[in-house]
């Protein structure tokens, strides 16, 4: 996850559970017997001078557990300062993360994700070893893993298209190679393709469409007309990214419908409509903000199944649009995008909502460029504050992700 706020990085995540600060006491309850095997995907999602943001996904490869504790040690004195979707404490180099109330049950093959901000001095190497409930995670199960294949998209071409199509302008080849090398070095412990919840994964799991839920982190009211304008603005900005993929290098979707399926508020009276066009979630507070239903969120159900979502899978949401009063800058990741409520509502009719465009780029894996620059002196949307529109360089960075990920989806 990454963000921009006047050059200062801020990482936030959907439905975060505020963690204990580093060095605070941690009480673990409900942890069951250690699993027979586990895998941990550790990914530095952003890094700036003296600080970083990271995501961790732990997959249980053994017997089901009801409650988990993940432990690792930092090799270079890094410290954790803030976390979400888990409670985290630190003693010396040893870091302990325990599940939140809503993600403690892990069946065989199930995964849970959490994130945090941290600080470092000098270097920021990834941990080399993790234990889940006392068992070292090697990525290898000691019992057979489930053999049921993941569902495949049913839309798009039935015959894989040609693999040709990677033809960036000559002047961008070197910078694009630098960017991808940086991704390989800094994402997911050197394994960027091992992460399974990029915006790409959500798009293909939802068969070429994207559903949103709006977290209305505000005391303001919303009219039905404003509700519809929010969806229209989202769809228009999303289309700018998807249009550059249509017809490129076997990308199968010529159009990506974007639909707002829910709103989360503190008080139902803030929403000044009575129809049932969207699901409404009232006073479910996480991170001191209204939260859309976790059982309906892709971030909490990364296997693409929503058995506990009221109304079923058709009511699920892939991203959250988190609109916060007084919030400067933005944040984005696999959970969605966060921008200031005043900024977004004030730009509903704008051709380019540049902060939202930037944060949506993060959802699709695009990096930030605070501490290095592959195109010195040139602006592009992912270099915060340097451009107001998606540039040719942004386009080819997005296409480069597709080039590396397309085989995942059978293209």
Tab-separated table of C-alpha atoms in Angstrom:
chain	number	residue	atom	x	y	z
A	1	UNK	CA	0.000	0.000	0.000
A	2	UNK	CA	1.217	3.432	-0.757
A	3	UNK	CA	0.188	6.994	-0.448
A	4	UNK	CA	1.170	10.555	-1.019
A	5	UNK	CA	0.821	13.497	1.294
A	6	UNK	CA	3.135	16.382	0.390
A	7	UNK	CA	5.916	13.871	-0.119
A	8	UNK	CA	5.321	12.053	3.171
A	9	UNK	CA	4.275	8.435	3.017
A	10	UNK	CA	1.175	7.223	4.838
A	11	UNK	CA	0.073	3.599	4.606
A	12	UNK	CA	-3.449	2.631	5.624
A	13	UNK	CA	-5.595	-0.423	5.041
A	14	UNK	CA	-9.226	-1.376	4.823
A	15	UNK	CA	-10.968	-2.109	8.147
A	16	UNK	CA	-7.782	-1.799	10.119
A	17	UNK	CA	-7.633	-2.878	13.722
A	18	UNK	CA	-5.390	-0.371	15.461
A	19	UNK	CA	-2.442	-2.290	16.808
A	20	UNK	CA	-0.495	-1.820	19.976
A	21	UNK	CA	2.495	0.429	19.498
A	22	UNK	CA	5.946	-1.115	19.426
A	23	UNK	CA	7.017	-2.385	22.816
A	24	UNK	CA	3.522	-2.637	24.265
A	25	UNK	CA	2.360	-5.801	25.969
A	26	UNK	CA	0.522	-8.370	23.853
A	27	UNK	CA	-2.033	-10.823	25.187
A	28	UNK	CA	-2.801	-13.756	22.870
A	29	UNK	CA	-6.001	-15.695	23.417
A	30	UNK	CA	-7.635	-18.567	21.616
A	31	UNK	CA	-4.604	-19.855	19.662
A	32	UNK	CA	-4.936	-23.550	18.897
A	33	UNK	CA	-2.399	-26.248	18.117
A	34	UNK	CA	0.352	-25.352	15.654
A	35	UNK	CA	-0.433	-26.029	11.998
A	36	UNK	CA	1.465	-28.701	10.083
A	37	UNK	CA	2.679	-26.202	7.502
A	38	UNK	CA	2.390	-22.568	6.550
A	39	UNK	CA	3.572	-19.986	4.054
A	40	UNK	CA	4.231	-16.297	4.622
A	41	UNK	CA	4.342	-13.664	1.900
A	42	UNK	CA	6.046	-10.529	3.207
A	43	UNK	CA	5.878	-7.488	0.922
A	44	UNK	CA	7.342	-4.020	1.378
A	45	UNK	CA	4.658	-1.950	-0.318
A	46	UNK	CA	6.303	1.441	0.089
A	47	UNK	CA	9.549	2.877	1.363
A	48	UNK	CA	10.763	6.388	2.095
A	49	UNK	CA	13.605	7.947	4.041
A	50	UNK	CA	13.645	6.143	7.388
A	51	UNK	CA	10.241	4.509	7.009
A	52	UNK	CA	8.295	1.858	5.146
A	53	UNK	CA	4.924	0.159	4.801
A	54	UNK	CA	4.489	-3.598	4.498
A	55	UNK	CA	1.832	-6.254	3.945
A	56	UNK	CA	1.992	-9.786	5.322
A	57	UNK	CA	-0.126	-12.702	4.122
A	58	UNK	CA	-0.004	-15.928	6.110
A	59	UNK	CA	-1.431	-19.093	4.550
A	60	UNK	CA	-2.267	-22.128	6.676
A	61	UNK	CA	-1.164	-25.307	4.917
A	62	UNK	CA	-2.015	-27.633	7.797
A	63	UNK	CA	-5.032	-28.436	9.946
A	64	UNK	CA	-7.586	-25.665	10.582
A	65	UNK	CA	-6.732	-23.262	13.397
A	66	UNK	CA	-8.939	-20.953	15.415
A	67	UNK	CA	-6.603	-18.144	16.390
A	68	UNK	CA	-3.094	-17.500	15.140
A	69	UNK	CA	0.127	-15.853	16.238
A	70	UNK	CA	2.860	-15.002	13.755
A	71	UNK	CA	6.390	-14.241	14.984
A	72	UNK	CA	9.462	-12.965	13.169
A	73	UNK	CA	12.681	-11.092	13.942
A	74	UNK	CA	14.111	-8.132	12.105
A	75	UNK	CA	17.774	-8.426	11.102
A	76	UNK	CA	18.586	-4.697	10.967
A	77	UNK	CA	16.825	-3.078	13.907
A	78	UNK	CA	13.567	-2.187	12.136
A	79	UNK	CA	10.621	-1.242	14.324
A	80	UNK	CA	6.866	-1.486	13.804
A	81	UNK	CA	4.944	1.668	14.640
A	82	UNK	CA	1.365	1.105	13.460
A	83	UNK	CA	-0.596	-1.931	12.211
A	84	UNK	CA	-4.005	-2.945	10.892
A	85	UNK	CA	-5.952	-6.222	10.672
A	86	UNK	CA	-3.766	-7.663	13.456
A	87	UNK	CA	-2.442	-6.625	16.865
A	88	UNK	CA	1.327	-6.238	16.784
A	89	UNK	CA	3.913	-5.754	19.506
A	90	UNK	CA	7.705	-5.779	19.510
A	91	UNK	CA	10.400	-6.646	21.983
A	92	UNK	CA	13.884	-5.945	20.705
A	93	UNK	CA	14.060	-7.399	17.200
A	94	UNK	CA	11.247	-9.893	17.838
A	95	UNK	CA	7.834	-8.950	16.423
A	96	UNK	CA	4.613	-10.723	17.376
A	97	UNK	CA	1.350	-10.378	15.435
A	98	UNK	CA	-1.911	-11.940	16.561
A	99	UNK	CA	-5.182	-12.141	14.686
A	100	UNK	CA	-7.974	-9.601	14.882
A	101	UNK	CA	-11.410	-10.721	16.059
A	102	UNK	CA	-12.639	-11.271	12.496
A	103	UNK	CA	-9.700	-13.113	10.842
A	104	UNK	CA	-8.578	-15.681	13.409
A	105	UNK	CA	-10.098	-18.800	11.835
A	106	UNK	CA	-7.900	-20.289	9.120
A	107	UNK	CA	-9.003	-23.466	7.410
A	108	UNK	CA	-6.592	-25.589	5.432
A	109	UNK	CA	-5.395	-23.462	2.537
A	110	UNK	CA	-6.960	-20.278	3.947
A	111	UNK	CA	-5.022	-17.042	4.311
A	112	UNK	CA	-5.146	-13.880	6.407
A	113	UNK	CA	-3.499	-10.568	5.591
A	114	UNK	CA	-2.444	-7.621	7.692
A	115	UNK	CA	-0.277	-4.576	7.218
A	116	UNK	CA	1.833	-2.111	9.145
A	117	UNK	CA	4.092	0.922	9.028
A	118	UNK	CA	7.636	0.707	10.288
A	119	UNK	CA	10.922	2.567	10.666
A	120	UNK	CA	14.484	1.641	9.800
A	121	UNK	CA	17.998	3.066	9.853
A	122	UNK	CA	20.472	2.324	7.114
A	123	UNK	CA	18.932	-0.722	5.444
A	124	UNK	CA	15.602	-2.534	5.456
A	125	UNK	CA	16.154	-6.245	4.718
A	126	UNK	CA	13.163	-8.571	4.969
A	127	UNK	CA	12.850	-11.143	7.760
A	128	UNK	CA	14.212	-14.549	6.810
A	129	UNK	CA	12.025	-16.743	9.029
A	130	UNK	CA	8.478	-16.767	10.394
A	131	UNK	CA	6.649	-19.042	12.832
A	132	UNK	CA	2.883	-19.563	12.935
A	133	UNK	CA	1.652	-20.784	16.324
A	134	UNK	CA	5.198	-21.994	16.964
A	135	UNK	CA	5.701	-23.812	13.666
A	136	UNK	CA	8.310	-22.533	11.225
A	137	UNK	CA	6.726	-21.526	7.932
A	138	UNK	CA	8.567	-23.201	5.089
A	139	UNK	CA	5.820	-22.942	2.490
A	140	UNK	CA	5.588	-26.724	2.400
A	141	UNK	CA	2.641	-28.591	3.932
A	142	UNK	CA	3.274	-31.871	5.729
A	143	UNK	CA	-0.199	-33.021	4.663
A	144	UNK	CA	-1.637	-32.809	1.138
A	145	UNK	CA	-2.928	-29.399	0.141
A	146	UNK	CA	-6.409	-29.016	-1.335
A	147	UNK	CA	-6.528	-29.961	-5.002
A	148	UNK	CA	-9.644	-28.008	-5.963
A	149	UNK	CA	-8.536	-25.516	-8.605
A	150	UNK	CA	-9.315	-21.842	-8.315
A	151	UNK	CA	-12.258	-20.678	-10.445
A	152	UNK	CA	-11.307	-19.305	-13.837
A	153	UNK	CA	-12.955	-16.364	-15.563
A	154	UNK	CA	-15.821	-17.271	-17.873
A	155	UNK	CA	-15.772	-14.079	-19.902
A	156	UNK	CA	-13.232	-12.955	-22.457
A	157	UNK	CA	-11.749	-14.969	-25.322
A	158	UNK	CA	-11.950	-18.760	-25.164
A	159	UNK	CA	-8.650	-19.093	-27.055
A	160	UNK	CA	-5.604	-17.372	-25.537
A	161	UNK	CA	-4.581	-14.477	-27.761
A	162	UNK	CA	-1.029	-14.052	-29.067
A	163	UNK	CA	1.651	-13.200	-26.535
A	164	UNK	CA	3.095	-10.359	-28.605
A	165	UNK	CA	2.352	-6.749	-27.844
A	166	UNK	CA	5.140	-5.553	-25.545
A	167	UNK	CA	6.531	-2.671	-27.591
A	168	UNK	CA	7.211	0.401	-25.430
A	169	UNK	CA	8.861	3.468	-26.955
A	170	UNK	CA	12.622	3.073	-27.132
A	171	UNK	CA	13.243	5.945	-24.734
A	172	UNK	CA	11.153	4.227	-22.055
A	173	UNK	CA	12.669	0.730	-22.233
A	174	UNK	CA	15.533	1.502	-19.840
A	175	UNK	CA	13.399	3.330	-17.247
A	176	UNK	CA	10.746	0.591	-17.383
A	177	UNK	CA	13.405	-2.043	-16.745
A	178	UNK	CA	14.631	-0.020	-13.765
A	179	UNK	CA	11.097	0.176	-12.381
A	180	UNK	CA	10.502	-3.551	-12.677
A	181	UNK	CA	13.863	-4.352	-11.100
A	182	UNK	CA	12.861	-2.103	-8.200
A	183	UNK	CA	9.553	-3.987	-7.910
A	184	UNK	CA	11.382	-7.315	-7.817
A	185	UNK	CA	13.697	-6.067	-5.083
A	186	UNK	CA	11.139	-4.405	-2.826
A	187	UNK	CA	7.803	-6.206	-3.254
A	188	UNK	CA	6.738	-9.259	-1.295
A	189	UNK	CA	10.197	-10.232	-0.068
A	190	UNK	CA	11.553	-10.340	-3.594
A	191	UNK	CA	8.579	-12.251	-4.989
A	192	UNK	CA	6.144	-9.680	-6.415
A	193	UNK	CA	4.278	-12.265	-8.463
A	194	UNK	CA	3.598	-14.328	-5.341
A	195	UNK	CA	1.097	-11.773	-4.039
A	196	UNK	CA	-2.440	-12.781	-5.068
A	197	UNK	CA	-4.658	-9.778	-4.396
A	198	UNK	CA	-3.607	-7.053	-6.770
A	199	UNK	CA	-6.358	-5.151	-8.549
A	200	UNK	CA	-5.684	-7.493	-11.471
A	201	UNK	CA	-6.671	-10.500	-9.349
A	202	UNK	CA	-9.870	-8.793	-8.272
A	203	UNK	CA	-10.729	-7.765	-11.812
A	204	UNK	CA	-10.380	-11.284	-13.180
A	205	UNK	CA	-12.102	-12.914	-10.207
A	206	UNK	CA	-15.064	-10.623	-10.879
A	207	UNK	CA	-14.981	-11.487	-14.595
A	208	UNK	CA	-14.042	-8.099	-15.905
A	209	UNK	CA	-15.988	-5.817	-13.566
A	210	UNK	CA	-15.245	-3.957	-10.328
A	211	UNK	CA	-17.585	-3.387	-7.378
A	212	UNK	CA	-17.029	-0.604	-4.841
A	213	UNK	CA	-18.295	0.182	-1.376
A	214	UNK	CA	-18.022	3.786	-0.140
A	215	UNK	CA	-16.771	4.416	3.387
A	216	UNK	CA	-18.359	7.794	4.159
A	217	UNK	CA	-15.987	8.983	6.886
A	218	UNK	CA	-17.826	12.270	7.308
A	219	UNK	CA	-20.671	13.960	9.149
A	220	UNK	CA	-22.015	15.458	5.908
A	221	UNK	CA	-25.219	14.294	4.255
A	222	UNK	CA	-25.397	12.718	0.789
A	223	UNK	CA	-28.229	13.240	-1.682
A	224	UNK	CA	-29.321	10.637	-4.201
A	225	UNK	CA	-27.909	12.859	-6.938
A	226	UNK	CA	-24.526	12.987	-5.189
A	227	UNK	CA	-24.595	9.209	-4.745
A	228	UNK	CA	-25.001	8.784	-8.480
A	229	UNK	CA	-22.321	11.375	-9.190
A	230	UNK	CA	-19.856	9.479	-6.982
A	231	UNK	CA	-20.397	6.311	-9.007
A	232	UNK	CA	-20.103	8.224	-12.283
A	233	UNK	CA	-16.844	9.872	-11.175
A	234	UNK	CA	-15.382	6.541	-10.060
A	235	UNK	CA	-16.330	4.869	-13.323
A	236	UNK	CA	-14.881	7.721	-15.365
A	237	UNK	CA	-11.530	7.681	-13.554
A	238	UNK	CA	-11.268	3.881	-13.582
A	239	UNK	CA	-11.953	3.877	-17.293
A	240	UNK	CA	-8.855	6.000	-17.877
A	241	UNK	CA	-6.658	3.165	-16.580
A	242	UNK	CA	-8.628	0.380	-18.237
A	243	UNK	CA	-8.775	2.125	-21.614
A	244	UNK	CA	-5.001	1.919	-21.970
A	245	UNK	CA	-5.229	-1.876	-21.542
A	246	UNK	CA	-8.097	-2.526	-23.961
A	247	UNK	CA	-6.748	-4.419	-26.971
A	248	UNK	CA	-3.189	-4.470	-25.644
A	249	UNK	CA	-1.177	-7.685	-25.538
A	250	UNK	CA	-4.128	-10.037	-25.176
A	251	UNK	CA	-5.903	-8.125	-22.407
A	252	UNK	CA	-9.422	-9.557	-22.746
A	253	UNK	CA	-11.684	-6.758	-21.554
A	254	UNK	CA	-12.627	-3.889	-23.839
A	255	UNK	CA	-14.801	-2.342	-21.122
A	256	UNK	CA	-14.709	-2.654	-17.323
A	257	UNK	CA	-18.016	-1.779	-15.633
A	258	UNK	CA	-17.590	-0.075	-12.252
A	259	UNK	CA	-20.488	-0.196	-9.821
A	260	UNK	CA	-20.953	1.131	-6.289
A	261	UNK	CA	-22.835	-1.613	-4.441
A	262	UNK	CA	-22.765	-0.233	-0.891
A	263	UNK	CA	-22.293	2.740	1.425
A	264	UNK	CA	-21.077	2.686	5.043
A	265	UNK	CA	-22.098	5.553	7.349
A	266	UNK	CA	-22.350	6.373	11.021
A	267	UNK	CA	-25.989	7.468	10.791
A	268	UNK	CA	-28.531	6.233	8.242
A	269	UNK	CA	-30.088	9.700	8.151
A	270	UNK	CA	-26.967	11.008	6.423
A	271	UNK	CA	-28.043	9.184	3.260
A	272	UNK	CA	-30.983	11.094	1.829
A	273	UNK	CA	-32.571	8.368	-0.245
A	274	UNK	CA	-34.922	5.523	0.580
A	275	UNK	CA	-34.517	3.203	-2.423
A	276	UNK	CA	-32.648	-0.102	-2.281
A	277	UNK	CA	-30.186	0.590	-5.096
A	278	UNK	CA	-27.179	-0.008	-2.801
A	279	UNK	CA	-26.523	-1.916	0.408
A	280	UNK	CA	-26.188	0.316	3.468
A	281	UNK	CA	-24.006	-0.458	6.486
A	282	UNK	CA	-24.595	1.638	9.599
A	283	UNK	CA	-22.212	2.297	12.496
A	284	UNK	CA	-19.823	-0.594	11.879
A	285	UNK	CA	-16.714	1.315	12.978
A	286	UNK	CA	-13.130	0.320	12.156
A	287	UNK	CA	-10.154	2.699	12.242
A	288	UNK	CA	-12.610	5.209	13.716
A	289	UNK	CA	-14.432	5.188	10.376
A	290	UNK	CA	-17.563	3.515	8.996
A	291	UNK	CA	-16.784	0.109	7.538
A	292	UNK	CA	-18.543	-1.888	4.842
A	293	UNK	CA	-19.392	-5.467	5.766
A	294	UNK	CA	-16.228	-7.562	6.094
A	295	UNK	CA	-17.937	-10.783	4.884
A	296	UNK	CA	-18.662	-8.975	1.602
A	297	UNK	CA	-15.165	-7.539	1.064
A	298	UNK	CA	-12.576	-9.024	-1.255
A	299	UNK	CA	-9.771	-7.901	1.082
A	300	UNK	CA	-11.193	-10.209	3.761
A	301	UNK	CA	-12.159	-13.033	1.390
A	302	UNK	CA	-9.255	-13.316	-0.994
A	303	UNK	CA	-10.352	-16.730	-2.216
A	304	UNK	CA	-13.207	-14.966	-3.990
A	305	UNK	CA	-15.905	-16.730	-1.958
A	306	UNK	CA	-18.441	-14.778	0.116
A	307	UNK	CA	-20.505	-17.358	2.016
A	308	UNK	CA	-21.436	-14.979	4.844
A	309	UNK	CA	-22.173	-11.893	2.778
A	310	UNK	CA	-25.797	-10.777	3.204
A	311	UNK	CA	-27.369	-11.183	-0.200
A	312	UNK	CA	-24.584	-13.440	-1.452
A	313	UNK	CA	-21.622	-12.939	-3.746
A	314	UNK	CA	-23.493	-10.525	-6.007
A	315	UNK	CA	-23.384	-8.022	-3.144
A	316	UNK	CA	-19.626	-8.289	-2.630
A	317	UNK	CA	-17.241	-5.351	-3.156
A	318	UNK	CA	-13.716	-5.498	-4.578
A	319	UNK	CA	-12.449	-2.038	-3.536
A	320	UNK	CA	-13.419	0.496	-0.920
A	321	UNK	CA	-13.533	4.215	-1.656
A	322	UNK	CA	-12.713	5.740	1.717
A	323	UNK	CA	-13.678	9.422	1.845
A	324	UNK	CA	-12.447	11.180	4.992
A	325	UNK	CA	-13.176	14.701	6.182
A	326	UNK	CA	-10.021	16.825	6.306
A	327	UNK	CA	-7.760	14.125	4.847
A	328	UNK	CA	-4.868	15.497	2.785
A	329	UNK	CA	-3.250	13.497	0.018
A	330	UNK	CA	-4.330	9.908	-0.413
A	331	UNK	CA	-3.624	6.231	0.123
A	332	UNK	CA	-4.147	3.169	-2.028
A	333	UNK	CA	-3.621	-0.567	-2.086
A	334	UNK	CA	-5.346	-3.881	-2.703
A	335	UNK	CA	-8.116	-2.753	-0.317
A	336	UNK	CA	-9.038	0.301	-2.414
A	337	UNK	CA	-8.334	4.027	-2.260
A	338	UNK	CA	-8.595	6.759	0.348
A	339	UNK	CA	-8.847	10.484	-0.421
A	340	UNK	CA	-10.183	13.564	1.276
A	341	UNK	CA	-13.964	13.809	1.221
A	342	UNK	CA	-13.940	17.524	0.412
A	343	UNK	CA	-11.403	17.017	-2.372
A	344	UNK	CA	-13.286	14.164	-4.018
A	345	UNK	CA	-16.744	15.723	-3.778
A	346	UNK	CA	-15.348	19.001	-5.067
A	347	UNK	CA	-13.983	17.239	-8.144
A	348	UNK	CA	-16.952	15.071	-9.111
A	349	UNK	CA	-17.136	16.748	-12.495
A	350	UNK	CA	-13.395	16.982	-13.115
A	351	UNK	CA	-11.861	15.258	-16.087
A	352	UNK	CA	-8.942	14.019	-13.986
A	353	UNK	CA	-9.180	13.405	-10.242
A	354	UNK	CA	-5.425	13.090	-10.002
A	355	UNK	CA	-5.108	11.808	-6.425
A	356	UNK	CA	-7.655	9.066	-7.118
A	357	UNK	CA	-5.843	8.169	-10.340
A	358	UNK	CA	-2.570	7.913	-8.416
A	359	UNK	CA	-4.046	5.735	-5.666
A	360	UNK	CA	-5.833	3.464	-8.160
A	361	UNK	CA	-2.445	2.892	-9.752
A	362	UNK	CA	-1.259	1.503	-6.420
A	363	UNK	CA	-4.201	-0.917	-6.370
A	364	UNK	CA	-2.807	-2.353	-9.620
A	365	UNK	CA	0.707	-2.664	-8.225
A	366	UNK	CA	2.268	0.584	-9.443
A	367	UNK	CA	4.950	1.974	-7.162
A	368	UNK	CA	5.672	5.383	-5.640
A	369	UNK	CA	8.736	7.429	-6.525
A	370	UNK	CA	9.693	9.492	-3.503
A	371	UNK	CA	13.303	8.441	-3.093
A	372	UNK	CA	14.302	7.698	-6.700
A	373	UNK	CA	13.274	8.771	-10.177
A	374	UNK	CA	13.501	6.695	-13.365
A	375	UNK	CA	12.621	9.761	-15.480
A	376	UNK	CA	14.526	12.719	-14.022
A	377	UNK	CA	12.880	16.019	-14.782
A	378	UNK	CA	9.727	14.464	-16.233
A	379	UNK	CA	6.352	14.203	-14.548
A	380	UNK	CA	4.013	11.219	-14.404
A	381	UNK	CA	0.931	10.442	-12.319
A	382	UNK	CA	2.675	7.879	-10.079
A	383	UNK	CA	5.312	10.463	-9.114
A	384	UNK	CA	2.994	12.325	-6.780
A	385	UNK	CA	2.425	15.960	-7.562
A	386	UNK	CA	4.345	15.926	-10.842
A	387	UNK	CA	1.460	15.311	-13.272
A	388	UNK	CA	-2.299	15.733	-13.343
A	389	UNK	CA	-3.060	13.044	-15.932
A	390	UNK	CA	-1.973	9.503	-16.753
A	391	UNK	CA	1.131	9.808	-18.930
A	392	UNK	CA	2.736	7.489	-21.462
A	393	UNK	CA	5.176	6.290	-18.818
A	394	UNK	CA	2.320	5.437	-16.426
A	395	UNK	CA	0.606	3.541	-19.247
A	396	UNK	CA	3.637	1.397	-19.972
A	397	UNK	CA	4.282	0.722	-16.281
A	398	UNK	CA	0.722	-0.629	-16.042
A	399	UNK	CA	1.188	-2.686	-19.207
A	400	UNK	CA	4.415	-4.081	-17.797
A	401	UNK	CA	2.468	-5.506	-14.839
A	402	UNK	CA	0.088	-7.176	-17.270
A	403	UNK	CA	3.051	-8.593	-19.215
A	404	UNK	CA	4.324	-10.259	-16.049
A	405	UNK	CA	0.939	-11.347	-14.642
A	406	UNK	CA	-1.039	-12.370	-17.745
A	407	UNK	CA	-0.076	-16.057	-17.600
A	408	UNK	CA	-1.708	-16.206	-14.145
A	409	UNK	CA	-5.070	-15.787	-15.868
A	410	UNK	CA	-4.399	-18.032	-18.848
A	411	UNK	CA	-3.287	-15.402	-21.369
